[in-house]
Amino acid sequence: MADYAFTTIWQIAAPVTPIWTAITAVERWPQWWRGVEAVIRLRDGDRRGVGAIHRYTWKSKLPYRLSFTMETTHVEPLQRIEGHARGELQGTGRWTFSETAQGTTVRYDWHVSTTKAWMNLVAPLARPFFVWNHDVVMAWGHDGLIRLLATAPGARDQAVA
Amino acid sequence: MATPSATSHALVLGASMAGLLTARVLSKHFAQVTIVERDVVPDQPEARKGQPQTRHLHGLLASGLEIMTRYYPDLPDALAAGGALVIDMTANMCWYTYGGYRRRFTMGRKGALMSRPFLEHLIRQRTLARDNVTLLDSCAIRGLVTGDDRRRITGVRVEHRDAQSLAATLTADLVVDCTGRGSQTPQWLLALGYPAPPQSEVKVNVGYATRLYRRDPADPRGQDWLLYTPEAPGERRFGGMFPIEGERWIVSLGGWTGDHAPTDEQGFLEYARSLPMPEIYALISQAEPLSDIIPHKFPASLRRHYERLTRFPEGYLVLGDAVCSFNPTYGQGMTSAAMQAAALDELLTLRMGRLDGLARAFFKRAAQVIDTPWQLAVGEDFRFPDTTGPKPAGVDLLNRYVAAVHRATLVDPVVGAAFIRVMNLLAPPLSLMSPAMLLRVLRGASQRRAPAVARGVERGVPS
């Protein structure tokens, strides 16, 4: 199995609340996050969303799709969300949010391993492409979020690239 | 006016391949098309003074031939009748690279091998045979003509080479600059108060030399095309030997980063002998030469980013080498021009001939057409550390993978087919990264490099 550890940091000139709202409404990601083909709820969570399970399907520049489920394991409103991935990727993801003088710092840590046989087999050759692919998808997410914040009602004055 | 009418007129500047194809396309959409050319245009297959590159090795990629055949349906037959080879190129391929021969296979798509002047002659005959296409040669273009507000190009000022030096203004609804790399459009735009396009220049310092030889069609090797391309950056030389019409071989030898082929008899032969592939030397050392050895230098690939301009006059376009002139060793120039002309055709059809705002839409499409061959060519060029210029993101990453693809093509014809389709601009480069292809490339590359540890691939490819 091939292991990958990614950390992505977005500096966004907007307060944390609309960002939190956008990121936690995962079923709406396909509307603004290029690369997210589908997010389907498989199980509801509790009042905070803990225990919810969603199935994600991703497609970016490389000619294949990735599909896995995420179970939300931990939620601290406006600060942190953690989840557990199972499927073609397996591991943990963690969003952390912190407000700064300039806006909000959003950090995503993604520690996963690939379970698909071909992905493991070609990892020695293709690892840089998988890494690049992840970076592309995260960049699309960043751009999509900025656009979303700029058009969301009430957020017009908050969004800056 | 916004829509071409019964009296509409288009001017094409330049009667080389891009200009001829553009004129052919515009003859569908305009009542009259006039091609203006500075040189005297011959009525036979010969190279003009202003197109020195046409005397060197050319091949027409499958996608290029397919597009041209759409506009000139009898072109493949006319090529073959004139002695050119219209063939499934991958079946007659003798291509040595990365220490071995790429595996042959049948692609099921035909390309063409011929001299460039012969191809251009056929295209020219067929373009000028259209009722509404006229050629005005020996006619230098002196500048653009605009309306008072300079928002629209309304024609060009020309000067005829004749004794009288007749100066005149030609008016048109659309003017397309196809004058090639030496295009004056950037200067003309500046003079009219428009910004010139930003440029990407990638310095490659490629130089080659070309000679024609007699070919014996009865020789079993006489139908193969031979190509050697280097495993950069350690190797810098290349050689190509293609069978062409007139029972001739055309042989071009050369190198990147200043390692150019000499033009004296002995030096040229020695250069051929230095290539890792023995066939070219073996053939030319025995064959009868039919021409001098002619040099050609290509210092840099040049792309003008018209798609990035926010201000551009109406009624004016730029197409072909005038937009992007590629390192010719990848053989993509003519096909790229054909794809741009076809894109213009589609756009005019889609817009039902409406010309307002055409430039922005066209340059966007042209940039998409150019992106792939530009990335392929510039990507390979950047394997040489002496190459300078704007380096596209991810090139090093891609080059490491493409090196593995090259090695895999020596053992796996399926990878070979995928690679040739990309080189022929029939498939996008990312098609080389499908899961099945990644597996094959890994297996192919590791087989060649380390056959003894084929079971240990999970541990990584030795590099």
Coordinates of C-alpha atoms in Angstrom, one line a residue:
Chain A
M1 CA 0.0 0.0 0.0
A2 CA 1.2 3.5 -0.8
D3 CA 0.9 6.2 1.8
Y4 CA 0.4 9.9 1.2
A5 CA 0.4 12.9 3.5
F6 CA -0.8 16.2 2.3
T7 CA -1.2 19.5 4.0
T8 CA -3.0 22.4 2.3
I9 CA -3.3 25.9 3.7
W10 CA -5.7 28.5 2.3
Q11 CA -5.5 32.1 3.5
I12 CA -8.9 33.6 2.8
A13 CA -9.9 37.2 3.3
A14 CA -13.3 36.4 4.9
P15 CA -14.6 35.7 8.3
V16 CA -14.7 32.1 9.5
T17 CA -18.5 31.7 9.6
P18 CA -19.4 31.6 5.9
I19 CA -16.3 29.5 5.2
W20 CA -17.4 27.0 7.9
T21 CA -20.9 26.9 6.4
A22 CA -19.6 26.2 2.9
I23 CA -17.2 23.5 4.0
T24 CA -19.6 21.7 6.3
A25 CA -22.4 21.6 3.7
V26 CA -20.6 18.8 1.9
E27 CA -23.5 17.8 -0.3
R28 CA -23.3 21.2 -2.0
W29 CA -19.6 20.8 -2.8
P30 CA -20.3 19.7 -6.4
Q31 CA -21.9 23.1 -7.0
W32 CA -18.8 25.1 -6.4
W33 CA -15.8 22.7 -6.1
R34 CA -14.6 21.6 -9.5
G35 CA -13.4 18.0 -9.3
V36 CA -16.1 16.9 -6.9
E37 CA -18.4 14.9 -9.0
A38 CA -20.8 13.7 -6.4
V39 CA -21.4 13.7 -2.6
I40 CA -24.1 11.4 -1.4
R41 CA -25.3 11.1 2.2
L42 CA -25.4 7.5 3.4
R43 CA -26.1 8.1 7.1
D44 CA -27.2 11.1 9.1
G45 CA -25.0 12.3 12.0
D46 CA -26.0 13.7 15.4
R47 CA -26.8 17.4 16.0
R48 CA -23.3 18.5 15.2
G49 CA -22.9 16.1 12.3
V50 CA -20.7 13.5 14.1
G51 CA -21.4 10.0 12.8
A52 CA -22.6 11.2 9.4
I53 CA -21.3 9.1 6.4
H54 CA -21.0 10.5 2.9
R55 CA -19.7 8.9 -0.3
Y56 CA -17.5 11.2 -2.4
T57 CA -16.6 10.8 -6.1
W58 CA -13.7 12.8 -7.4
K59 CA -12.5 13.4 -11.0
S60 CA -9.7 15.7 -11.9
K61 CA -7.3 16.1 -14.8
L62 CA -6.1 12.5 -14.7
P63 CA -8.3 10.0 -16.6
Y64 CA -9.7 8.1 -13.6
R65 CA -12.2 8.6 -10.8
L66 CA -11.7 8.1 -7.1
S67 CA -14.4 7.1 -4.7
F68 CA -14.4 6.7 -0.9
T69 CA -16.7 7.3 2.1
M70 CA -16.0 9.7 4.9
E71 CA -17.4 9.2 8.4
T72 CA -17.3 12.4 10.5
T73 CA -15.7 11.5 13.8
H74 CA -15.2 14.8 15.4
V75 CA -16.7 18.3 15.2
E76 CA -15.8 21.5 17.0
P77 CA -17.9 24.3 15.5
L78 CA -16.0 27.0 13.7
Q79 CA -12.7 25.2 14.6
R80 CA -12.3 21.6 13.5
I81 CA -13.8 18.7 11.7
E82 CA -12.2 15.3 11.5
G83 CA -13.2 12.3 9.5
H84 CA -12.3 8.8 8.6
A85 CA -12.0 7.6 4.9
R86 CA -12.7 4.2 3.7
G87 CA -12.8 2.9 0.1
E88 CA -10.3 3.5 -2.6
L89 CA -8.5 5.9 -0.3
Q90 CA -8.3 5.0 3.4
G91 CA -7.1 7.2 6.2
T92 CA -8.0 10.5 8.0
G93 CA -8.8 14.0 7.0
R94 CA -8.9 17.1 9.3
W95 CA -10.1 20.6 8.6
T96 CA -9.0 23.3 11.0
F97 CA -10.1 26.9 10.9
S98 CA -8.5 29.9 12.6
E99 CA -9.4 33.6 12.3
T100 CA -6.6 36.0 11.7
A101 CA -6.4 39.7 11.3
Q102 CA -6.5 39.3 7.6
G103 CA -9.4 36.8 7.5
T104 CA -9.3 33.0 8.0
T105 CA -6.7 30.4 7.7
V106 CA -8.1 27.1 6.6
R107 CA -5.9 24.0 6.9
Y108 CA -6.6 20.6 5.5
D109 CA -4.5 17.6 6.5
W110 CA -5.1 14.4 4.6
H111 CA -3.2 11.2 5.5
V112 CA -4.3 8.4 3.3
S113 CA -3.2 5.3 1.6
T114 CA -4.4 3.9 -1.7
T115 CA -6.2 0.6 -1.7
K116 CA -6.7 0.2 -5.5
A117 CA -4.3 -2.5 -6.7
W118 CA -3.2 -0.5 -9.8
M119 CA -2.6 2.7 -7.8
N120 CA -0.3 0.8 -5.4
L121 CA 1.5 -1.0 -8.3
V122 CA 2.2 2.2 -10.2
A123 CA 2.9 4.3 -7.2
P124 CA 6.7 4.3 -7.8
L125 CA 6.1 5.8 -11.2
A126 CA 3.0 7.8 -10.7
R127 CA 3.3 9.1 -7.1
P128 CA 4.3 12.6 -8.4
F129 CA 1.1 12.7 -10.6
F130 CA -1.1 11.6 -7.7
V131 CA 0.4 14.4 -5.6
W132 CA 0.0 16.9 -8.4
N133 CA -3.6 15.7 -8.9
H134 CA -4.3 16.3 -5.3
D135 CA -2.8 19.8 -5.5
V136 CA -4.9 20.6 -8.6
V137 CA -8.1 19.5 -6.9
M138 CA -7.3 21.5 -3.8
A139 CA -6.5 24.6 -5.9
W140 CA -9.9 24.2 -7.6
G141 CA -11.5 24.0 -4.2
H142 CA -9.8 27.2 -3.1
D143 CA -10.8 29.1 -6.3
G144 CA -14.4 27.7 -6.0
L145 CA -14.7 28.8 -2.4
I146 CA -13.5 32.3 -3.2
R147 CA -16.0 32.6 -6.0
L148 CA -18.8 31.2 -3.8
L149 CA -18.0 33.6 -1.0
A150 CA -18.0 36.5 -3.4
T151 CA -21.5 35.6 -4.7
A152 CA -23.1 34.4 -1.5
P153 CA -25.8 36.7 -0.2
G154 CA -24.5 38.9 2.6
A155 CA -20.9 38.0 1.9
R156 CA -20.3 40.5 -0.8
D157 CA -18.0 42.7 1.2
Q158 CA -16.1 39.9 2.7
A159 CA -14.6 38.0 -0.1
V160 CA -11.3 38.9 -1.7
A161 CA -8.9 36.7 -3.5
Chain B
M1 CA -20.8 45.3 -41.3
A2 CA -21.1 42.3 -39.1
T3 CA -22.2 39.5 -41.4
P4 CA -20.5 38.6 -44.7
S5 CA -22.8 39.4 -47.6
A6 CA -22.9 38.6 -51.2
T7 CA -20.1 41.1 -51.7
S8 CA -18.0 40.2 -48.7
H9 CA -14.3 40.0 -49.1
A10 CA -11.5 38.4 -47.0
L11 CA -7.8 39.1 -47.4
V12 CA -5.2 36.4 -46.4
L13 CA -1.7 37.7 -46.0
G14 CA 0.8 35.0 -47.0
A15 CA 0.5 32.1 -49.5
S16 CA 2.3 29.5 -47.6
M17 CA 0.6 26.5 -46.0
A18 CA -1.3 28.4 -43.3
G19 CA -2.4 31.1 -45.8
L20 CA -3.6 28.5 -48.4
L21 CA -5.5 26.5 -45.8
T22 CA -7.1 29.7 -44.4
A23 CA -8.1 30.9 -47.8
R24 CA -9.7 27.5 -48.5
V25 CA -11.7 27.7 -45.3
L26 CA -12.7 31.4 -45.9
S27 CA -13.9 30.6 -49.4
K28 CA -16.8 28.9 -47.7
H29 CA -17.8 31.9 -45.8
F30 CA -16.9 34.9 -48.0
A31 CA -17.9 35.9 -51.5
Q32 CA -14.3 36.7 -52.4
V33 CA -11.0 35.7 -50.9
T34 CA -7.7 37.3 -52.0
I35 CA -4.3 35.9 -51.0
V36 CA -1.6 38.5 -50.9
E37 CA 2.0 37.2 -51.1
R38 CA 5.3 39.1 -51.2
D39 CA 7.2 36.5 -53.2
V40 CA 6.6 35.3 -56.7
V41 CA 4.5 32.1 -56.3
P42 CA 5.6 29.3 -58.6
D43 CA 3.2 27.1 -60.4
Q44 CA 5.2 24.0 -59.6
P45 CA 6.5 22.1 -56.6
E46 CA 9.5 24.3 -55.6
A47 CA 10.6 26.1 -52.5
R48 CA 10.3 29.9 -52.5
K49 CA 13.0 32.3 -51.3
G50 CA 10.9 33.3 -48.3
Q51 CA 10.4 29.8 -47.0
P52 CA 13.9 28.2 -46.5
Q53 CA 12.5 25.6 -44.1
T54 CA 10.5 23.9 -46.9
R55 CA 13.7 22.3 -48.3
H56 CA 14.1 20.2 -45.2
L57 CA 12.6 17.0 -43.8
H58 CA 8.8 17.2 -43.5
G59 CA 6.1 14.7 -42.6
L60 CA 2.4 15.2 -42.4
L61 CA 0.9 13.8 -39.2
A62 CA -2.2 11.7 -39.5
S63 CA -4.4 14.4 -37.9
G64 CA -3.0 17.0 -40.3
L65 CA -3.7 14.8 -43.3
E66 CA -7.2 14.0 -42.1
I67 CA -8.1 17.7 -41.7
M68 CA -6.6 18.6 -45.1
T69 CA -8.5 15.7 -46.7
R70 CA -11.8 17.3 -45.4
Y71 CA -11.0 20.4 -47.5
Y72 CA -9.3 18.7 -50.4
P73 CA -10.9 15.2 -50.8
D74 CA -8.6 14.0 -53.5
L75 CA -5.4 15.0 -51.7
P76 CA -4.3 11.5 -50.5
D77 CA -4.8 10.2 -54.1
A78 CA -3.0 13.1 -55.6
L79 CA -0.1 12.7 -53.2
A80 CA 0.1 9.0 -53.9
A81 CA -0.2 9.6 -57.7
G82 CA 2.7 11.9 -57.5
G83 CA 4.9 9.4 -55.8
A84 CA 4.5 10.4 -52.1
L85 CA 3.9 7.7 -49.5
V86 CA 0.4 7.8 -48.0
I87 CA 0.7 5.1 -45.4
D88 CA -0.1 3.9 -42.0
M89 CA 3.2 5.4 -40.7
T90 CA 3.5 3.2 -37.7
A91 CA 3.7 0.1 -39.9
N92 CA 6.7 1.4 -41.8
M93 CA 8.4 3.0 -38.8
C94 CA 12.0 2.5 -38.1
W95 CA 12.4 4.8 -35.1
Y96 CA 15.4 4.4 -32.8
T97 CA 15.4 6.1 -29.5
Y98 CA 16.3 5.5 -25.8
G99 CA 18.6 2.6 -26.9
G100 CA 16.2 0.6 -29.1
Y101 CA 13.6 0.5 -31.8
R102 CA 10.1 1.5 -31.0
R103 CA 7.8 -1.5 -31.7
R104 CA 5.9 -1.3 -34.9
F105 CA 2.1 -1.7 -35.0
T106 CA -0.9 -0.8 -37.1
M107 CA -2.5 2.4 -36.2
G108 CA -5.2 2.4 -38.9
R109 CA -4.6 6.1 -39.6
K110 CA -2.6 7.4 -42.5
G111 CA -0.1 10.1 -42.6
A112 CA 2.0 11.3 -45.6
L113 CA 5.7 11.4 -46.5
M114 CA 6.6 13.8 -49.3
S115 CA 8.7 16.9 -49.9
R116 CA 7.1 20.0 -48.4
P117 CA 7.1 21.9 -51.8
F118 CA 5.1 19.0 -53.4
L119 CA 2.5 19.0 -50.6
E120 CA 2.2 22.8 -50.8
H121 CA 1.9 22.7 -54.6
L122 CA -1.1 20.3 -54.4
I123 CA -2.7 22.5 -51.7
R124 CA -2.0 25.6 -53.6
Q125 CA -3.5 24.2 -56.9
R126 CA -6.6 23.1 -55.2
T127 CA -7.0 26.3 -53.2
L128 CA -6.5 28.6 -56.3
A129 CA -8.9 26.4 -58.3
R130 CA -11.8 27.6 -56.1
D131 CA -13.8 30.1 -58.1
N132 CA -13.7 32.8 -55.5
V133 CA -10.1 32.6 -54.5
T134 CA -7.5 34.9 -56.1
L135 CA -3.8 35.1 -55.6
L136 CA -1.9 38.4 -55.8
D137 CA 1.8 37.6 -55.7
S138 CA 4.9 39.8 -55.8
C139 CA 3.0 42.1 -53.6
A140 CA 4.5 43.5 -50.4
I141 CA 2.3 44.5 -47.5
R142 CA 3.1 47.9 -46.2
G143 CA 0.7 48.3 -43.4
L144 CA -2.9 48.0 -42.1
V145 CA -5.7 50.4 -42.9
T146 CA -8.3 51.3 -40.3
G147 CA -11.4 53.4 -39.9
D148 CA -11.0 56.8 -38.3
D149 CA -11.6 55.5 -34.8
R150 CA -9.0 52.7 -35.4
R151 CA -11.4 50.1 -34.0
R152 CA -11.6 48.0 -37.2
I153 CA -9.1 46.9 -39.7
T154 CA -10.6 47.7 -43.1
G155 CA -7.8 46.6 -45.4
V156 CA -4.1 46.7 -46.1
R157 CA -1.7 48.9 -48.1
V158 CA 0.2 46.9 -50.6
E159 CA 3.0 47.7 -53.1
H160 CA 3.5 45.6 -56.2
R161 CA 7.0 44.6 -57.1
D162 CA 6.6 45.6 -60.7
A163 CA 8.6 48.4 -62.3
Q164 CA 5.8 50.9 -61.7
S165 CA 5.8 50.1 -58.0
L166 CA 2.1 50.3 -57.9
A167 CA 0.9 51.2 -54.5
A168 CA -2.7 50.4 -53.6
T169 CA -5.1 49.9 -50.8
L170 CA -7.1 46.6 -50.6
T171 CA -10.2 46.7 -48.5
A172 CA -11.8 43.7 -46.8
D173 CA -14.3 42.7 -44.2
L174 CA -11.7 40.4 -42.6
V175 CA -7.9 40.3 -42.8
V176 CA -6.0 37.3 -41.7
D177 CA -2.2 37.5 -41.1
C178 CA -0.6 34.2 -42.2
T179 CA 2.8 35.6 -43.0
G180 CA 4.6 33.2 -40.6
R181 CA 7.2 33.8 -38.0
G182 CA 8.3 37.1 -39.4
S183 CA 4.8 38.6 -39.0
Q184 CA 4.7 42.4 -38.6
T185 CA 1.4 42.3 -36.7
P186 CA 3.0 43.1 -33.3
Q187 CA 4.5 46.3 -34.7
W188 CA 1.4 47.2 -36.7
L189 CA -0.7 46.9 -33.5
L190 CA 1.7 49.2 -31.6
A191 CA 1.6 51.7 -34.3
L192 CA -2.2 51.8 -34.1
G193 CA -2.2 52.2 -30.4
Y194 CA -2.9 48.6 -29.4
P195 CA -0.7 46.5 -27.2
A196 CA 1.5 43.9 -28.8
P197 CA 1.0 40.3 -27.6
P198 CA 3.2 38.9 -24.9
Q199 CA 5.7 36.4 -26.2
S200 CA 7.1 33.1 -25.0
E201 CA 10.4 32.4 -26.6
V202 CA 12.2 29.1 -25.9
K203 CA 15.8 29.1 -27.1
V204 CA 16.8 25.6 -28.4
N205 CA 19.6 26.5 -30.8
V206 CA 18.7 23.6 -33.1
G207 CA 20.6 23.4 -36.4
Y208 CA 20.4 20.8 -39.2
A209 CA 21.5 20.0 -42.7
T210 CA 19.6 18.3 -45.4
R211 CA 20.5 16.4 -48.6
L212 CA 18.5 14.4 -51.2
Y213 CA 19.5 11.0 -52.4
R214 CA 18.3 8.6 -55.0
R215 CA 16.1 5.8 -53.6
D216 CA 15.7 2.4 -55.0
P217 CA 12.0 1.5 -54.5
A218 CA 12.9 -2.2 -55.1
D219 CA 15.1 -2.1 -52.0
P220 CA 13.2 -3.7 -49.1
R221 CA 14.1 -0.8 -46.9
G222 CA 12.9 1.7 -49.6
Q223 CA 9.4 2.1 -48.0
D224 CA 10.5 2.6 -44.4
W225 CA 11.0 5.9 -42.7
L226 CA 13.9 6.1 -40.5
L227 CA 14.2 8.4 -37.5
Y228 CA 16.6 8.7 -34.6
T229 CA 15.7 10.9 -31.7
P230 CA 18.1 11.4 -28.7
E231 CA 17.8 10.3 -25.1
A232 CA 18.2 13.8 -23.8
P233 CA 20.2 15.4 -22.3
G234 CA 23.1 12.9 -22.8
E235 CA 22.4 12.6 -26.5
R236 CA 21.8 15.8 -28.5
R237 CA 21.7 14.7 -32.2
F238 CA 18.8 13.5 -34.3
G239 CA 18.5 12.1 -37.8
G240 CA 15.6 11.5 -40.2
M241 CA 15.5 9.8 -43.5
F242 CA 12.1 9.7 -45.3
P243 CA 11.2 8.2 -48.6
I244 CA 9.6 10.9 -50.8
E245 CA 8.3 11.4 -54.3
G246 CA 10.6 11.2 -57.3
E247 CA 12.2 8.0 -55.9
R248 CA 14.2 10.0 -53.5
W249 CA 15.3 10.0 -49.9
I250 CA 15.3 13.2 -48.0
V251 CA 17.8 13.1 -45.1
S252 CA 18.0 15.7 -42.4
L253 CA 20.7 15.5 -39.6
G254 CA 21.1 17.9 -36.8
G255 CA 21.3 18.6 -33.1
W256 CA 20.1 20.7 -30.2
T257 CA 22.1 23.3 -28.3
G258 CA 24.6 24.1 -31.0
D259 CA 25.6 20.5 -32.0
H260 CA 24.8 21.2 -35.6
A261 CA 25.5 19.0 -38.6
P262 CA 28.2 20.2 -41.0
T263 CA 27.5 20.9 -44.7
D264 CA 30.6 19.4 -46.2
E265 CA 30.4 15.9 -47.7
Q266 CA 32.8 14.2 -45.3
G267 CA 31.5 16.0 -42.2
F268 CA 27.9 15.2 -43.1
L269 CA 28.7 11.5 -43.5
E270 CA 30.7 11.4 -40.3
Y271 CA 27.8 13.0 -38.5
A272 CA 25.5 10.3 -39.8
R273 CA 27.9 7.6 -38.7
S274 CA 27.9 9.1 -35.2
L275 CA 24.2 8.3 -34.7
P276 CA 23.5 5.2 -32.6
M277 CA 21.2 4.0 -35.3
P278 CA 23.3 2.5 -38.1
E279 CA 20.7 2.4 -41.0
I280 CA 21.0 6.1 -42.0
Y281 CA 24.7 6.0 -42.5
A282 CA 24.5 2.5 -44.2
L283 CA 22.1 3.8 -46.7
I284 CA 23.5 7.3 -47.5
S285 CA 27.1 6.1 -47.8
Q286 CA 25.9 3.9 -50.7
A287 CA 23.3 6.1 -52.3
E288 CA 23.7 8.7 -55.1
P289 CA 23.3 12.3 -53.8
L290 CA 20.9 14.4 -55.8
S291 CA 21.5 17.8 -54.1
D292 CA 23.9 20.0 -52.2
I293 CA 23.9 19.8 -48.4
I294 CA 21.7 22.7 -47.2
P295 CA 21.9 24.0 -43.7
H296 CA 19.0 25.4 -41.6
K297 CA 19.1 27.0 -38.2
F298 CA 16.2 27.2 -35.7
P299 CA 17.3 29.3 -32.7
A300 CA 14.1 29.4 -30.8
S301 CA 10.4 28.4 -30.6
L302 CA 8.3 31.5 -30.5
R303 CA 4.7 31.8 -29.3
R304 CA 2.7 35.1 -29.4
H305 CA -0.1 35.1 -26.9
Y306 CA -2.8 36.9 -28.8
E307 CA -5.3 35.1 -26.5
R308 CA -4.1 37.2 -23.6
L309 CA -4.8 40.6 -25.2
T310 CA -7.8 42.5 -24.0
R311 CA -7.8 45.1 -26.8
F312 CA -7.6 44.0 -30.4
P313 CA -9.1 45.5 -33.5
E314 CA -12.2 44.1 -35.2
G315 CA -11.8 42.5 -38.6
Y316 CA -8.4 41.1 -38.1
L317 CA -6.9 37.7 -37.1
V318 CA -3.5 36.1 -37.0
L319 CA -3.0 32.3 -37.8
G320 CA -0.2 29.7 -38.2
D321 CA 3.5 30.3 -37.5
A322 CA 2.7 34.0 -37.0
V323 CA 1.0 32.9 -33.8
C324 CA 3.3 30.0 -32.9
S325 CA 6.4 28.7 -34.6
F326 CA 7.5 25.4 -33.1
N327 CA 10.8 23.6 -33.0
P328 CA 10.4 21.9 -36.4
T329 CA 12.0 18.6 -35.2
Y330 CA 8.6 17.5 -33.8
G331 CA 6.8 17.9 -37.2
Q332 CA 3.8 19.7 -35.8
G333 CA 3.8 23.0 -37.7
M334 CA 1.6 22.1 -40.7
T335 CA -0.8 20.1 -38.6
S336 CA -1.2 22.9 -36.1
A337 CA -1.9 25.4 -38.9
A338 CA -4.5 23.0 -40.3
M339 CA -6.1 22.6 -36.9
Q340 CA -6.2 26.4 -36.5
A341 CA -7.8 26.9 -39.9
A342 CA -10.4 24.2 -39.1
A343 CA -11.1 25.9 -35.8
L344 CA -11.7 29.2 -37.7
D345 CA -14.1 27.3 -40.0
E346 CA -16.1 25.9 -37.1
L347 CA -16.3 29.2 -35.4
L348 CA -17.5 31.1 -38.5
T349 CA -20.1 28.3 -39.0
L350 CA -21.2 28.5 -35.4
R351 CA -21.5 32.3 -35.6
M352 CA -23.2 32.1 -38.9
G353 CA -20.6 34.4 -40.3
R354 CA -20.9 37.1 -37.7
L355 CA -17.5 38.8 -37.5
D356 CA -18.0 41.1 -34.4
G357 CA -15.8 39.9 -31.6
L358 CA -14.4 37.1 -33.7
A359 CA -10.8 37.7 -32.8
R360 CA -11.3 37.0 -29.1
A361 CA -13.2 33.8 -29.7
F362 CA -10.7 32.7 -32.4
F363 CA -7.6 33.3 -30.4
K364 CA -9.0 31.4 -27.5
R365 CA -9.6 28.4 -29.7
A366 CA -6.3 28.7 -31.5
A367 CA -4.6 28.8 -28.0
Q368 CA -6.3 25.5 -27.2
V369 CA -5.2 24.0 -30.4
I370 CA -1.6 25.2 -29.9
D371 CA -1.3 24.3 -26.2
T372 CA -0.8 20.5 -26.7
P373 CA 1.9 20.6 -29.5
W374 CA 3.6 23.5 -27.7
Q375 CA 3.7 21.6 -24.4
L376 CA 5.0 18.5 -26.2
A377 CA 7.7 20.3 -28.1
V378 CA 8.8 22.7 -25.4
G379 CA 8.6 19.8 -22.9
E380 CA 11.1 17.7 -24.8
D381 CA 13.3 20.8 -25.4
F382 CA 13.6 21.4 -21.7
R383 CA 15.3 18.1 -21.2
F384 CA 18.4 20.0 -22.4
P385 CA 19.8 22.1 -19.6
D386 CA 20.9 24.8 -22.1
T387 CA 17.3 25.4 -23.2
T388 CA 16.1 28.7 -21.9
G389 CA 12.7 30.4 -21.8
P390 CA 9.4 30.2 -19.9
K391 CA 9.2 26.6 -18.7
P392 CA 5.6 25.3 -18.4
A393 CA 4.6 24.1 -14.9
G394 CA 5.1 20.4 -14.4
V395 CA 7.5 19.9 -17.3
D396 CA 10.2 18.1 -15.3
L397 CA 7.6 15.8 -13.7
L398 CA 6.1 15.0 -17.1
N399 CA 9.5 14.5 -18.7
R400 CA 10.5 11.8 -16.2
Y401 CA 7.3 10.0 -17.0
V402 CA 7.6 10.5 -20.7
A403 CA 11.1 9.0 -20.5
A404 CA 9.6 5.9 -19.1
V405 CA 7.0 6.0 -21.9
H406 CA 9.8 6.2 -24.5
R407 CA 11.4 3.1 -22.9
A408 CA 8.1 1.2 -22.8
T409 CA 7.5 1.9 -26.5
L410 CA 10.5 -0.3 -27.3
V411 CA 8.8 -3.4 -25.9
D412 CA 5.1 -2.7 -25.8
P413 CA 3.3 -1.7 -29.1
V414 CA 0.2 -0.7 -27.1
V415 CA 2.2 2.0 -25.3
G416 CA 3.8 2.8 -28.7
A417 CA 0.3 3.3 -30.2
A418 CA -0.8 5.6 -27.3
F419 CA 2.4 7.6 -27.6
I420 CA 2.1 8.0 -31.4
R421 CA -1.5 9.0 -31.1
V422 CA -0.4 11.8 -28.8
M423 CA 2.5 12.8 -31.1
N424 CA 0.1 12.9 -34.0
L425 CA -2.3 15.1 -32.0
L426 CA -5.0 12.5 -32.2
A427 CA -5.2 12.0 -28.4
P428 CA -4.6 14.3 -25.5
P429 CA -1.3 13.8 -23.5
L430 CA -3.3 12.8 -20.4
S431 CA -4.4 9.7 -22.2
L432 CA -0.9 8.4 -21.4
M433 CA -1.9 8.4 -17.8
S434 CA -4.9 6.1 -17.7
P435 CA -4.5 3.4 -15.1
A436 CA -4.0 0.7 -17.8
M437 CA -1.3 2.9 -19.5
L438 CA 0.5 3.6 -16.3
L439 CA 0.7 -0.1 -15.6
R440 CA 2.0 -0.9 -19.1
V441 CA 4.5 1.9 -19.0
L442 CA 5.8 0.8 -15.6
R443 CA 6.1 -2.8 -16.8
G444 CA 7.6 -1.8 -20.1
A445 CA 10.1 0.6 -18.7
S446 CA 11.2 -1.8 -15.9
Q447 CA 11.5 -4.8 -18.3
R448 CA 14.0 -3.0 -20.3
R449 CA 15.9 -1.4 -17.5
A450 CA 16.1 -4.3 -15.1
P451 CA 14.7 -7.5 -16.5
A452 CA 16.1 -9.5 -13.6
V453 CA 13.9 -7.8 -11.0
A454 CA 10.6 -7.7 -12.8
R455 CA 8.9 -9.2 -9.7
G456 CA 10.1 -6.3 -7.6
V457 CA 8.3 -3.5 -9.3
E458 CA 6.3 -2.6 -6.1
R459 CA 9.7 -1.6 -4.7
G460 CA 10.1 1.0 -7.4
V461 CA 11.7 1.5 -10.7
P462 CA 15.5 1.6 -10.6
S463 CA 16.4 5.0 -11.9

